[in-house]
């Protein structure tokens, strides 16, 4: 059994309320066991199954036949009101506790801690310097499976953002990742204590999807077979939106499919791009690179989309571009030219807009028709596809 | 509602299959016990397809609402919360890192029971849940049989249509393995090393 965390309980107040109403709430002696993510209590008399709520968030059932609730995640840094009550009469039965009980120096703590998953298996986290942080403050970031205690914390292996005074403000890690992750940023200073900040990150919700890898090839003299591969750490089922432009001046056509391929009649040249939406999220990924097909005079003509290449933050990718637009010789001889006219500088994929873990993905700044840069394999024949972004 | 044991489920499914065959319909429904590898693989594929279709049908009938309750997402993903093992535990490290698979399967079934119960309550309140009752009940046959006997706590559902729909949509979208475990052809009297436990949804 872990040690019960110190929390400021409402027992006295609860008893006062109970006395006012003529009956004390059924729960008392609330205590939190942080290592087990558990709120426990005692009851004045046996009763129906209770429920618990953390500070206005969702409700969880107590374990059947037990006088405790267990949470999938629990903040150890931010004072949180955790309450237990009977669902059929919350007003009269609610009893709460604050955990942790104290917060030594919140103004100095890291602010706006948020993380997101990108390029399938990279997690980046960012935070800000606390408004009341002393000049010598230094931050350290740790992460663990949210179901585990702080004894399982692992420190960030690579801090990649520094602020004024050398304070670390960001981290990117590449590891075997749990679905629900707890990230903690501790602070230290020679001038006094600094509170920690932590946040639970649902990596499935926080995944910034890597766009599909698209490939098109001729299948007969007037048909193209367009196919793609979608890689995601947490999502399996996708809906795809395929955009087709048959010739440089034709209207855009849009197709929707849950398959990873599409056959389309093309009168001459055509270009394609695709994006993906997981079935449980409302937003699409960024668009894939554009794949172009010339006139299908040869059945084996294919687009020159990089196919099946392992992506890394430094490789040239379409859609959500990464740092480093230029490939190298080890990348199969594929060289990526810098954009002639680009939007915002290509850095890490933008994080989700909401901080609560809902995924929001954003497309590239250029329009489908405004392809100004791309990857071209040297030695490409005139009739093969020139793959441009 | 009683979720049928695998034996009863197999028999009822075979009966349905025979009925459909006599009516001249060719599309297989659910037929987990087959006599040949070829027909078993075809049947399993059709079974999987039907389970996936059922899940898709349910998802389509529910509005897309971003679901950000992290604790509820974890419970609906069937990540059972397991207490940390003591340092002297002989269990491999993997078992202390992740939920045991049997717990996850049990939790999936417990969650399904919660949705079925709440669907009934919402319908009694004349709230428009959507035409999902039939597919939702059939989902039970798509889940692997539970082997854990411990009573688990599932998702908490408020008597609120939006809460129900949001959580159900997420739950169904997370059911990644809707195929039952392949069962070799055997008679019901064969002994097996572990028998699936009959799960019952308690009536409210």
mmCIF file of N, CA and C in Angstrom, chain B residues 1 18 31 70 73 82 89 92 95 104 128 147 152 174 185 198 203:
data_model
loop_
_atom_site.group_PDB
_atom_site.id
_atom_site.type_symbol
_atom_site.label_atom_id
_atom_site.label_comp_id
_atom_site.label_asym_id
_atom_site.label_seq_id
_atom_site.Cartn_x
_atom_site.Cartn_y
_atom_site.Cartn_z
ATOM 1 N N UNK B 1 -29.625 -8.453 -19.113
ATOM 2 C CA UNK B 1 -29.421 -9.147 -20.378
ATOM 3 C C UNK B 1 -28.295 -10.137 -20.223
ATOM 4 N N UNK B 18 -28.142 -22.080 -40.775
ATOM 5 C CA UNK B 18 -28.926 -23.084 -41.501
ATOM 6 C C UNK B 18 -30.203 -22.472 -42.041
ATOM 7 N N UNK B 31 -20.416 -17.899 -38.157
ATOM 8 C CA UNK B 31 -20.275 -19.345 -38.115
ATOM 9 C C UNK B 31 -18.877 -19.689 -37.661
ATOM 10 N N UNK B 70 -9.961 12.576 -20.554
ATOM 11 C CA UNK B 70 -8.853 11.621 -20.660
ATOM 12 C C UNK B 70 -9.099 10.361 -19.848
ATOM 13 N N UNK B 73 -11.623 8.226 -21.633
ATOM 14 C CA UNK B 73 -11.014 7.626 -22.831
ATOM 15 C C UNK B 73 -10.193 6.404 -22.451
ATOM 16 N N UNK B 82 -4.312 -1.173 -13.047
ATOM 17 C CA UNK B 82 -3.812 -2.253 -12.208
ATOM 18 C C UNK B 82 -2.917 -1.667 -11.132
ATOM 19 N N UNK B 89 7.688 -8.968 -6.747
ATOM 20 C CA UNK B 89 6.793 -9.728 -7.621
ATOM 21 C C UNK B 89 7.578 -10.546 -8.619
ATOM 22 N N UNK B 92 6.620 -10.920 -14.810
ATOM 23 C CA UNK B 92 7.513 -10.212 -15.736
ATOM 24 C C UNK B 92 7.187 -8.736 -15.741
ATOM 25 N N UNK B 95 3.923 -7.290 -17.306
ATOM 26 C CA UNK B 95 2.626 -7.348 -16.663
ATOM 27 C C UNK B 95 2.424 -6.208 -15.692
ATOM 28 N N UNK B 104 -8.500 -6.456 -19.967
ATOM 29 C CA UNK B 104 -8.989 -5.555 -20.998
ATOM 30 C C UNK B 104 -10.234 -6.116 -21.674
ATOM 31 N N UNK B 128 -33.807 10.429 -28.380
ATOM 32 C CA UNK B 128 -33.518 9.817 -29.670
ATOM 33 C C UNK B 128 -32.068 9.338 -29.713
ATOM 34 N N UNK B 147 -12.446 -14.091 -19.885
ATOM 35 C CA UNK B 147 -11.897 -15.186 -19.081
ATOM 36 C C UNK B 147 -11.631 -14.766 -17.641
ATOM 37 N N UNK B 152 -15.413 -6.111 -12.594
ATOM 38 C CA UNK B 152 -14.684 -4.892 -12.908
ATOM 39 C C UNK B 152 -15.638 -3.716 -12.996
ATOM 40 N N UNK B 174 -12.818 2.159 -30.807
ATOM 41 C CA UNK B 174 -11.619 1.562 -30.198
ATOM 42 C C UNK B 174 -11.625 0.035 -30.224
ATOM 43 N N UNK B 185 -12.494 -26.980 -34.487
ATOM 44 C CA UNK B 185 -13.748 -27.743 -34.433
ATOM 45 C C UNK B 185 -13.674 -28.767 -33.315
ATOM 46 N N UNK B 198 -19.293 -16.837 -18.488
ATOM 47 C CA UNK B 198 -20.506 -16.156 -18.934
ATOM 48 C C UNK B 198 -20.601 -14.819 -18.233
ATOM 49 N N UNK B 203 -29.336 -5.973 -14.634
ATOM 50 C CA UNK B 203 -30.386 -5.006 -14.932
ATOM 51 C C UNK B 203 -30.341 -3.897 -13.909
#
